[in-house]
Amino acid sequence: MVLEQHARLPLRLLLVEDSQDDAMLLLRTLQQGGYEPDYQRVDNPAAMTTALAGQTWDVVISDYSMPNFSGPEALRLLQKTRLDLPFIIMSGVVGETAAVEAMKAGAHDYILKGDSARLVPAIQREMRESAMRRQSRQLEAQLLHAQKLENIARLVGGIAHDFNNLLTPILGYNQLAASCVGTAEPAISYIRQVELAARRGANLTRQLLAFSRRQFIEPQVISLNQLISDIDPMLRRLIGEDIDVVTLSASNLGPVRVDPGQMEQLLMNLVINARDAMPTGGRLTVHTSQVDLGEPRGQHVVLTVSDTGTGMSEEVKARLFEPFFTTKESGKGTGLGLATCYGIVRQHGGHMEVTSEQGRGTTFKVFLPRVEEALTPPAAVDSSPIPRGTETVLLAEDDAPVRALTAHVLRESGYTVLEAANGVEALSVAQRDAEVLIHLLLTDLVMPQMGGQELADLLRDVRPSIKVLFTSGHPDIATALRELRGDQLQMLSKPFEPAYLSRKVRAALDG
């Protein structure tokens, strides 16, 4: 059945043909088959090269033999461009042998001009297969990109773990030094500069761990609307007066189970990125919504951050979430902001979508699974004095500076400390001092010879009353253990400071 004019499908056709009459017959066949061709006719290599470079095409149809050109030559020219376009030869003067050779060379079909009824079905078939090849290449590119990010994540996660072990004694001993010198200048000024640098290092580590999805998270059930409302004044101070800020909160928005601190970091990173994309001012919109993504993903809460800034090219979008990739001037960005956002969202079981066009702004959408749980009540602020104790603590830590600092802090707080460099040594200490009541095992999770989890299980068998506090610079392992053992598991993440260490030890002992 011939389709009506208004129902015809557009077709961008590059026609390699020297005869205008034959071209008109071919176009009439396409129109009768339901297409409305937007075509260009060429009959020599130079014209074809210009046409291929000048615009995009859906299909190339070529005559086999022409005075100044040929179908095989046109096919080779197309192949040199590496454009994946269906190439169909249509001729009435060449035999079966030539047709077979053309197909072997890479032509997608060979149609005799006397058999034009085959043309439309051949185009439909080849365009379907071409679309499938494009989709396959896109999926392959997405897979390779995901694998690349995963490899980078493993690398930076390992670096961050080692860096956490370095930062723990730097922060700890620096605070102990500050308590010794009091307010004496210039020593206290120097100490504060060391602390500032160490905290910047700790923040960098948190960003790396967030990207690698290995940061230890403490999720709570919260409302994104409330979180945005709470930090809105801070966001407006960050943005400046030349940018109009619009906040739109969806009513009846469902709760999400996330780490509030990480969600604040995510939102701040997206807002700062939007601000930097609008150097001469503009509009920033932050809004929430809810969407059903269907089975098996279900209901999601959506956080959207949009700007009217400079936008991004396709090349920039392709590398957007790579750590240390930035388009900002030297000294004005680490390239970790969006990489951190990517890791935070993935670690919470969500995903991100980005749309951007140069000169027309950028929109980030963060999708987080909605939960059907009551909101977590706010935690009380701990302003109590640093606690002390007299109990005995078995300390198992393979990093010598971290072990020395931890033992010193605990002894200064009144505890008796038994030290061990790994699980095997800690087990030996516990067996050697069998008559000594060990109240708490403070152990690193990952150690040579025997890790903290195995050590804790063995000690509980012979000392059922012992309390356990795990510490780790491997947040992914810590998170996995907490999921395995339940939220009541006591965990101390590196880098930690003396006061925080003392409070965690006291809390673990008090149970």
Coordinates of C-alpha atoms in Angstrom, one line a residue:
M1 CA 0.0 0.0 0.0
V2 CA 1.3 3.4 -0.9
L3 CA 1.6 5.8 2.1
E4 CA 0.0 9.2 1.9
Q5 CA 2.4 12.2 1.4
H6 CA 2.1 13.4 5.1
A7 CA 3.0 9.9 6.4
R8 CA 6.2 9.5 4.4
L9 CA 9.4 8.9 6.4
P10 CA 12.4 11.2 5.9
L11 CA 15.4 9.6 4.2
R12 CA 18.8 11.3 3.8
L13 CA 20.1 9.8 0.6
L14 CA 23.5 10.2 -1.0
L15 CA 23.0 9.0 -4.6
V16 CA 26.1 8.1 -6.7
E17 CA 24.6 8.3 -10.1
D18 CA 25.5 10.0 -13.4
S19 CA 22.1 9.8 -15.0
Q20 CA 19.5 12.3 -13.9
D21 CA 16.7 10.2 -15.4
D22 CA 17.7 7.1 -13.5
A23 CA 17.9 9.2 -10.4
M24 CA 14.3 10.4 -10.8
L25 CA 13.1 6.8 -11.3
L26 CA 14.8 5.7 -8.1
L27 CA 13.4 8.6 -6.2
R28 CA 9.9 7.8 -7.4
T29 CA 10.3 4.2 -6.2
L30 CA 11.3 5.5 -2.8
Q31 CA 8.4 7.8 -2.6
Q32 CA 6.0 5.0 -3.6
G33 CA 7.5 2.9 -0.8
G34 CA 6.8 5.5 1.9
Y35 CA 9.9 7.7 1.9
E36 CA 10.5 11.3 1.4
P37 CA 14.1 11.5 0.3
D38 CA 16.4 14.5 1.0
Y39 CA 19.0 13.6 -1.5
Q40 CA 22.2 14.8 -3.2
R41 CA 23.4 13.3 -6.5
V42 CA 27.2 13.0 -7.1
D43 CA 29.1 11.3 -10.0
N44 CA 32.8 11.7 -9.1
P45 CA 35.2 11.1 -6.2
A46 CA 35.6 14.8 -5.3
A47 CA 31.9 15.5 -5.1
M48 CA 31.3 12.4 -3.0
T49 CA 34.1 13.3 -0.6
T50 CA 32.6 16.8 -0.2
A51 CA 29.1 15.4 0.4
L52 CA 30.2 12.9 3.0
A53 CA 32.1 15.6 4.9
G54 CA 29.3 18.1 4.6
Q55 CA 26.4 16.4 6.3
T56 CA 25.1 13.1 7.7
W57 CA 23.4 10.5 5.6
D58 CA 21.1 7.5 6.2
V59 CA 22.1 5.4 3.1
V60 CA 24.3 5.5 0.1
I61 CA 23.0 4.1 -3.2
S62 CA 25.4 3.8 -6.1
D63 CA 25.4 2.9 -9.8
Y64 CA 28.0 0.3 -10.6
S65 CA 29.5 1.8 -13.8
M66 CA 29.8 5.6 -14.6
P67 CA 32.1 7.5 -17.1
N68 CA 34.2 9.1 -14.3
F69 CA 33.4 6.8 -11.3
S70 CA 32.3 3.4 -10.3
G71 CA 30.4 1.6 -7.5
P72 CA 33.5 -0.2 -6.2
E73 CA 35.5 3.1 -6.1
A74 CA 32.6 4.8 -4.3
L75 CA 32.5 1.9 -1.8
R76 CA 36.3 2.2 -1.1
L77 CA 36.0 5.9 -0.7
L78 CA 33.2 5.5 1.9
Q79 CA 35.2 2.8 3.7
K80 CA 38.1 5.2 4.1
T81 CA 35.9 7.7 6.0
R82 CA 35.0 4.9 8.5
L83 CA 31.4 6.0 8.4
D84 CA 29.1 3.1 9.1
L85 CA 26.5 3.7 6.3
P86 CA 24.5 1.2 4.4
F87 CA 25.9 1.0 0.9
I88 CA 23.7 -0.4 -1.8
I89 CA 24.7 -0.9 -5.5
M90 CA 21.9 -0.6 -8.0
S91 CA 22.8 -1.3 -11.6
G92 CA 21.4 -2.9 -14.8
V93 CA 24.5 -3.7 -16.8
V94 CA 26.6 -5.9 -14.6
G95 CA 26.4 -9.6 -14.1
E96 CA 26.4 -12.0 -11.1
T97 CA 30.1 -12.2 -10.8
A98 CA 30.5 -8.4 -10.3
A99 CA 27.7 -8.5 -7.8
V100 CA 29.4 -11.2 -5.8
E101 CA 32.7 -9.3 -5.8
A102 CA 30.9 -6.1 -4.7
M103 CA 29.3 -7.9 -1.7
K104 CA 32.7 -9.4 -0.8
A105 CA 34.2 -5.9 -0.8
G106 CA 31.7 -4.7 1.7
A107 CA 28.5 -3.6 -0.2
H108 CA 25.4 -4.3 1.8
D109 CA 23.2 -5.3 -1.2
Y110 CA 23.2 -5.4 -4.9
I111 CA 20.0 -4.7 -6.8
L112 CA 19.3 -4.8 -10.5
K113 CA 17.5 -1.8 -11.8
G114 CA 14.8 -4.0 -13.3
D115 CA 14.1 -5.4 -9.8
S116 CA 13.4 -2.1 -8.1
A117 CA 10.7 -3.7 -5.9
R118 CA 13.6 -5.0 -3.7
L119 CA 14.9 -1.5 -3.1
V120 CA 12.6 -0.3 -0.2
P121 CA 12.8 -3.6 1.8
A122 CA 16.6 -3.6 1.4
I123 CA 16.8 0.0 2.7
Q124 CA 14.5 -0.8 5.6
R125 CA 16.6 -3.9 6.5
E126 CA 20.0 -2.1 6.2
M127 CA 18.8 0.9 8.3
R128 CA 17.6 -1.4 11.0
E129 CA 20.9 -3.3 11.1
S130 CA 22.8 0.0 11.0
A131 CA 20.9 1.3 14.0
M132 CA 21.6 -2.0 15.8
R133 CA 25.3 -1.6 15.1
R134 CA 25.3 1.9 16.4
Q135 CA 23.5 0.8 19.6
S136 CA 26.0 -2.0 20.0
R137 CA 29.0 0.4 19.6
Q138 CA 27.4 2.8 22.2
L139 CA 26.9 0.0 24.7
E140 CA 30.4 -1.2 24.1
A141 CA 31.8 2.3 24.6
Q142 CA 29.7 2.7 27.8
L143 CA 31.0 -0.7 29.1
L144 CA 34.6 0.3 28.4
H145 CA 34.1 3.7 30.1
A146 CA 32.6 2.0 33.1
Q147 CA 35.5 -0.5 33.2
K148 CA 38.0 2.4 33.0
L149 CA 36.4 4.2 35.9
E150 CA 36.3 1.0 37.9
N151 CA 40.0 0.4 37.4
I152 CA 40.8 4.0 38.4
A153 CA 38.5 3.5 41.4
R154 CA 40.5 0.5 42.6
L155 CA 43.7 2.4 42.2
V156 CA 42.6 5.5 44.1
G157 CA 40.9 3.4 46.8
G158 CA 44.2 1.7 47.6
I159 CA 46.1 5.0 47.6
A160 CA 43.5 6.6 49.9
H161 CA 43.8 3.7 52.4
D162 CA 47.6 4.1 52.6
F163 CA 47.1 7.9 52.9
N164 CA 44.7 7.4 55.8
N165 CA 47.3 5.5 57.8
L166 CA 49.7 8.4 57.2
L167 CA 47.2 11.1 58.2
T168 CA 46.1 9.4 61.4
P169 CA 49.5 10.0 63.3
I170 CA 50.0 13.4 61.7
L171 CA 46.6 14.7 63.0
G172 CA 46.9 12.8 66.3
Y173 CA 50.4 13.9 67.3
N174 CA 49.8 17.4 66.0
Q175 CA 46.8 17.7 68.4
L176 CA 48.9 16.3 71.2
A177 CA 51.6 18.9 70.5
A178 CA 49.0 21.7 70.5
S179 CA 47.9 20.6 74.0
C180 CA 51.5 20.8 75.2
V181 CA 52.4 24.3 73.9
G182 CA 49.1 25.9 74.8
T183 CA 48.9 29.4 73.2
A184 CA 52.6 30.0 72.9
E185 CA 53.6 31.7 69.7
P186 CA 54.9 31.0 67.1
A187 CA 54.7 27.3 67.9
I188 CA 50.9 27.2 68.0
S189 CA 50.7 29.0 64.7
Y190 CA 53.0 26.4 63.1
I191 CA 50.9 23.6 64.6
R192 CA 47.7 25.0 63.3
Q193 CA 49.2 25.2 59.8
V194 CA 50.1 21.5 60.0
E195 CA 46.6 20.7 61.1
L196 CA 45.1 22.7 58.3
A197 CA 47.2 20.9 55.7
A198 CA 46.4 17.5 57.3
R199 CA 42.7 18.3 57.2
R200 CA 42.9 19.2 53.5
G201 CA 44.6 15.9 53.0
A202 CA 41.9 14.1 54.9
N203 CA 39.3 15.8 52.8
L204 CA 41.1 14.8 49.6
T205 CA 41.1 11.2 50.8
R206 CA 37.4 11.3 51.5
Q207 CA 36.8 12.6 47.9
L208 CA 39.0 9.8 46.5
L209 CA 37.2 7.2 48.6
A210 CA 33.8 8.6 47.6
F211 CA 34.7 8.3 43.9
S212 CA 35.9 4.7 44.4
R213 CA 32.7 3.9 46.3
R214 CA 34.9 2.8 49.3
Q215 CA 34.1 5.5 51.8
F216 CA 32.6 4.2 55.0
I217 CA 29.0 5.5 55.1
E218 CA 26.6 5.8 58.0
P219 CA 23.2 6.0 56.2
Q220 CA 20.1 7.5 57.7
V221 CA 16.6 7.8 56.4
I222 CA 16.1 11.5 55.5
S223 CA 14.1 13.9 53.4
L224 CA 16.0 15.5 50.6
N225 CA 13.7 18.5 50.9
Q226 CA 14.7 19.0 54.5
L227 CA 18.4 18.6 53.7
I228 CA 18.2 21.2 50.9
S229 CA 16.4 23.6 53.2
D230 CA 19.0 23.1 56.0
I231 CA 22.0 24.0 53.8
D232 CA 20.2 26.5 51.5
P233 CA 21.7 29.6 53.3
M234 CA 25.2 28.1 52.9
L235 CA 24.7 27.4 49.3
R236 CA 23.5 30.9 48.6
R237 CA 26.6 32.3 50.3
L238 CA 28.8 30.1 48.0
I239 CA 27.0 31.1 44.8
G240 CA 27.1 34.9 45.0
E241 CA 24.6 37.7 44.3
D242 CA 24.9 37.6 40.5
I243 CA 23.2 34.2 40.2
D244 CA 19.5 33.8 40.7
V245 CA 18.8 30.7 42.9
V246 CA 15.5 28.9 42.5
T247 CA 14.6 26.0 44.9
L248 CA 11.6 23.9 44.0
S249 CA 10.6 21.1 46.4
A250 CA 8.2 18.4 45.4
S251 CA 5.3 17.9 47.9
N252 CA 4.9 14.4 49.4
L253 CA 8.5 13.5 48.5
G254 CA 9.4 10.1 49.7
P255 CA 12.4 9.5 52.0
V256 CA 15.8 8.1 51.0
R257 CA 18.4 6.1 52.9
V258 CA 21.7 8.0 52.6
D259 CA 24.6 9.4 54.5
P260 CA 23.5 13.0 55.1
G261 CA 27.1 14.3 55.1
Q262 CA 27.8 12.8 51.7
M263 CA 24.5 14.1 50.3
E264 CA 25.5 17.6 51.4
Q265 CA 28.9 17.2 49.8
L266 CA 27.2 16.0 46.6
L267 CA 24.8 19.0 46.4
M268 CA 27.6 21.5 47.2
N269 CA 29.8 20.0 44.5
L270 CA 27.0 20.2 41.9
V271 CA 26.1 23.8 43.0
I272 CA 29.8 25.0 42.9
N273 CA 30.2 23.3 39.5
A274 CA 27.1 25.2 38.2
R275 CA 28.4 28.5 39.7
D276 CA 31.7 28.2 37.9
A277 CA 29.9 27.6 34.6
M278 CA 28.1 31.0 35.0
P279 CA 31.0 33.5 35.4
T280 CA 28.8 36.4 34.3
G281 CA 25.7 35.4 36.2
G282 CA 22.6 33.3 35.4
R283 CA 20.1 31.1 37.0
L284 CA 20.6 28.0 39.2
T285 CA 17.7 25.7 39.8
V286 CA 17.6 23.0 42.5
H287 CA 14.5 20.9 42.7
T288 CA 13.3 17.6 43.8
S289 CA 10.8 15.2 42.2
Q290 CA 9.7 11.5 42.3
V291 CA 9.7 9.0 39.5
D292 CA 8.8 5.4 39.0
L293 CA 11.5 3.7 36.9
G294 CA 9.5 0.5 36.5
E295 CA 10.6 -3.0 37.4
P296 CA 13.0 -3.9 38.8
R297 CA 14.2 -0.4 39.9
G298 CA 11.0 1.0 41.2
Q299 CA 10.3 4.4 42.9
H300 CA 13.2 6.9 43.0
V301 CA 13.6 10.4 44.4
V302 CA 15.3 12.7 41.9
L303 CA 17.5 15.7 42.8
T304 CA 18.0 18.0 39.8
V305 CA 20.6 20.8 39.6
S306 CA 20.3 23.0 36.4
D307 CA 22.3 26.0 35.3
T308 CA 22.1 28.4 32.4
G309 CA 25.9 28.5 32.0
T310 CA 28.4 27.7 29.3
G311 CA 27.5 24.0 28.8
M312 CA 29.8 21.3 27.8
S313 CA 31.0 19.7 24.6
E314 CA 30.6 16.0 23.9
E315 CA 34.3 15.5 24.5
V316 CA 34.1 17.0 28.0
K317 CA 30.9 15.0 28.8
A318 CA 32.7 11.8 27.9
R319 CA 35.4 12.5 30.6
L320 CA 33.1 14.2 33.1
F321 CA 33.4 11.8 36.0
E322 CA 37.1 11.0 35.7
P323 CA 39.1 12.0 38.8
F324 CA 41.5 14.9 38.3
F325 CA 39.9 15.8 34.9
T326 CA 39.0 19.5 34.9
T327 CA 38.5 22.3 32.4
K328 CA 39.2 25.0 35.0
E329 CA 42.4 27.1 35.1
S330 CA 45.4 25.7 37.0
G331 CA 44.9 26.2 40.8
K332 CA 41.1 26.6 40.5
G333 CA 39.9 23.0 40.7
T334 CA 41.2 19.5 41.7
G335 CA 39.0 17.7 39.2
L336 CA 37.5 15.6 42.0
G337 CA 34.2 17.4 42.5
L338 CA 32.1 15.5 39.9
A339 CA 34.1 12.3 40.4
T340 CA 33.1 12.5 44.0
C341 CA 29.5 13.0 43.1
Y342 CA 29.6 9.9 40.8
G343 CA 31.0 7.7 43.6
I344 CA 28.6 9.0 46.2
V345 CA 25.6 8.3 44.1
R346 CA 26.8 4.8 43.0
Q347 CA 27.6 3.9 46.6
H348 CA 24.0 4.7 47.6
G349 CA 22.6 2.5 44.8
G350 CA 21.6 5.4 42.6
H351 CA 22.7 6.8 39.2
M352 CA 23.2 10.1 37.5
E353 CA 22.1 11.6 34.2
V354 CA 23.7 14.6 32.5
T355 CA 22.3 16.7 29.7
S356 CA 24.3 19.7 28.4
E357 CA 24.7 21.8 25.3
Q358 CA 27.4 24.4 24.7
G359 CA 25.9 27.8 25.3
R360 CA 22.7 26.4 26.8
G361 CA 23.6 25.2 30.2
T362 CA 23.8 21.9 32.0
T363 CA 21.4 19.7 34.0
F364 CA 22.5 17.0 36.5
K365 CA 19.8 14.5 37.7
V366 CA 20.6 12.3 40.7
F367 CA 18.3 9.3 41.1
L368 CA 18.2 7.7 44.6
P369 CA 16.0 4.7 45.6
R370 CA 13.0 5.7 47.6
V371 CA 12.5 3.8 50.9
E372 CA 9.3 3.2 52.9
E373 CA 10.8 3.8 56.4
A374 CA 10.4 6.4 59.2
L375 CA 12.8 9.3 59.2
T376 CA 15.9 8.9 61.4
P377 CA 15.7 11.2 64.4
P378 CA 18.4 13.8 64.6
A379 CA 21.5 12.9 66.7
A380 CA 22.3 14.9 69.9
V381 CA 25.5 16.9 69.8
D382 CA 28.2 15.5 72.1
S383 CA 29.7 18.4 74.1
S384 CA 30.8 16.2 77.1
P385 CA 34.4 16.2 78.3
I386 CA 36.7 13.6 76.7
P387 CA 36.0 10.3 78.6
R388 CA 38.5 8.3 80.5
G389 CA 38.7 4.7 81.8
T390 CA 40.7 2.1 83.7
E391 CA 39.9 -1.0 81.6
T392 CA 42.3 -3.2 79.7
V393 CA 42.4 -2.8 75.9
L394 CA 44.1 -5.3 73.5
L395 CA 45.3 -3.2 70.5
A396 CA 46.0 -5.0 67.2
E397 CA 47.3 -2.7 64.5
D398 CA 49.9 -3.5 61.8
D399 CA 50.8 0.2 61.1
A400 CA 53.5 1.1 63.7
P401 CA 52.9 4.9 63.8
V402 CA 49.1 4.4 64.1
R403 CA 49.6 1.7 66.8
A404 CA 52.0 4.0 68.8
L405 CA 49.6 7.0 68.7
T406 CA 46.6 4.9 69.6
A407 CA 48.4 3.2 72.5
H408 CA 49.7 6.6 73.8
V409 CA 46.2 8.3 73.7
L410 CA 44.6 5.4 75.5
R411 CA 47.2 5.2 78.2
E412 CA 47.0 9.0 78.7
S413 CA 43.2 8.4 79.2
G414 CA 43.9 5.8 82.0
Y415 CA 43.5 2.6 80.1
T416 CA 45.9 -0.4 80.3
V417 CA 47.0 -1.2 76.7
L418 CA 48.3 -4.5 75.4
E419 CA 49.9 -4.1 71.9
A420 CA 50.1 -6.4 68.9
A421 CA 51.2 -5.9 65.3
N422 CA 48.8 -8.4 63.8
G423 CA 46.0 -10.9 64.6
V424 CA 48.4 -13.8 65.3
E425 CA 50.4 -11.8 67.8
A426 CA 47.3 -10.4 69.5
L427 CA 45.9 -13.9 69.9
S428 CA 49.3 -14.9 71.5
V429 CA 49.1 -12.0 73.9
A430 CA 45.6 -12.9 74.9
Q431 CA 46.6 -16.5 75.5
R432 CA 49.8 -15.6 77.4
D433 CA 47.9 -13.3 79.7
A434 CA 44.9 -15.7 80.2
E435 CA 44.3 -14.5 83.8
V436 CA 44.1 -10.8 82.7
L437 CA 40.6 -9.6 82.0
I438 CA 40.7 -7.9 78.6
H439 CA 37.7 -5.6 78.3
L440 CA 38.0 -4.5 74.7
L441 CA 39.7 -5.6 71.5
L442 CA 40.6 -2.6 69.3
T443 CA 41.7 -4.1 66.0
D444 CA 42.4 -3.1 62.5
L445 CA 40.3 -5.1 60.0
V446 CA 43.0 -5.8 57.4
M447 CA 46.4 -7.1 58.8
P448 CA 49.0 -9.6 57.6
Q449 CA 48.7 -13.2 58.8
M450 CA 45.4 -12.7 60.5
G451 CA 42.8 -10.0 60.0
G452 CA 40.6 -8.3 62.7
Q453 CA 37.4 -10.2 61.9
E454 CA 39.0 -13.6 62.4
L455 CA 40.8 -12.4 65.5
A456 CA 37.6 -11.2 67.0
D457 CA 35.8 -14.5 66.3
L458 CA 38.5 -16.5 67.9
L459 CA 38.8 -14.3 71.0
R460 CA 35.0 -14.3 71.5
D461 CA 35.1 -18.1 71.7
V462 CA 37.4 -18.0 74.7
R463 CA 36.5 -14.6 76.1
P464 CA 32.7 -14.3 75.5
S465 CA 32.4 -11.0 77.4
I466 CA 35.0 -9.1 75.4
K467 CA 33.9 -6.0 73.5
V468 CA 35.2 -5.3 70.0
L469 CA 35.9 -2.1 68.2
F470 CA 37.1 -2.4 64.6
T471 CA 39.1 0.3 62.8
S472 CA 40.0 0.4 59.1
G473 CA 41.4 2.5 56.3
H474 CA 39.6 0.1 53.9
P475 CA 36.0 1.6 54.1
D476 CA 34.6 -0.9 51.5
I477 CA 35.6 -3.8 53.7
A478 CA 34.3 -2.1 56.8
T479 CA 31.0 -1.4 55.1
A480 CA 30.7 -5.1 53.9
L481 CA 31.4 -6.3 57.5
R482 CA 28.8 -3.9 58.9
E483 CA 26.2 -5.2 56.4
L484 CA 27.1 -8.7 57.4
R485 CA 27.1 -8.2 61.2
G486 CA 24.4 -5.5 61.4
D487 CA 24.3 -1.8 62.2
Q488 CA 25.3 -2.4 65.9
L489 CA 28.8 -3.2 64.8
Q490 CA 31.3 -0.7 66.3
M491 CA 33.5 0.9 63.7
L492 CA 36.3 3.5 63.9
S493 CA 37.3 4.9 60.5
K494 CA 40.8 6.2 59.7
P495 CA 42.0 8.9 59.9
F496 CA 40.8 9.5 63.5
E497 CA 41.7 12.1 66.1
P498 CA 42.5 11.5 69.7
A499 CA 39.2 12.9 71.1
Y500 CA 37.2 10.9 68.7
L501 CA 39.2 7.7 69.5
S502 CA 38.6 8.2 73.2
R503 CA 34.8 8.6 72.7
K504 CA 34.5 5.6 70.4
V505 CA 36.5 3.4 72.9
R506 CA 34.3 4.5 75.8
A507 CA 31.1 3.9 73.8
A508 CA 32.3 0.4 72.8
L509 CA 33.1 -0.4 76.4
D510 CA 29.8 0.9 77.7
G511 CA 28.0 -1.1 75.0

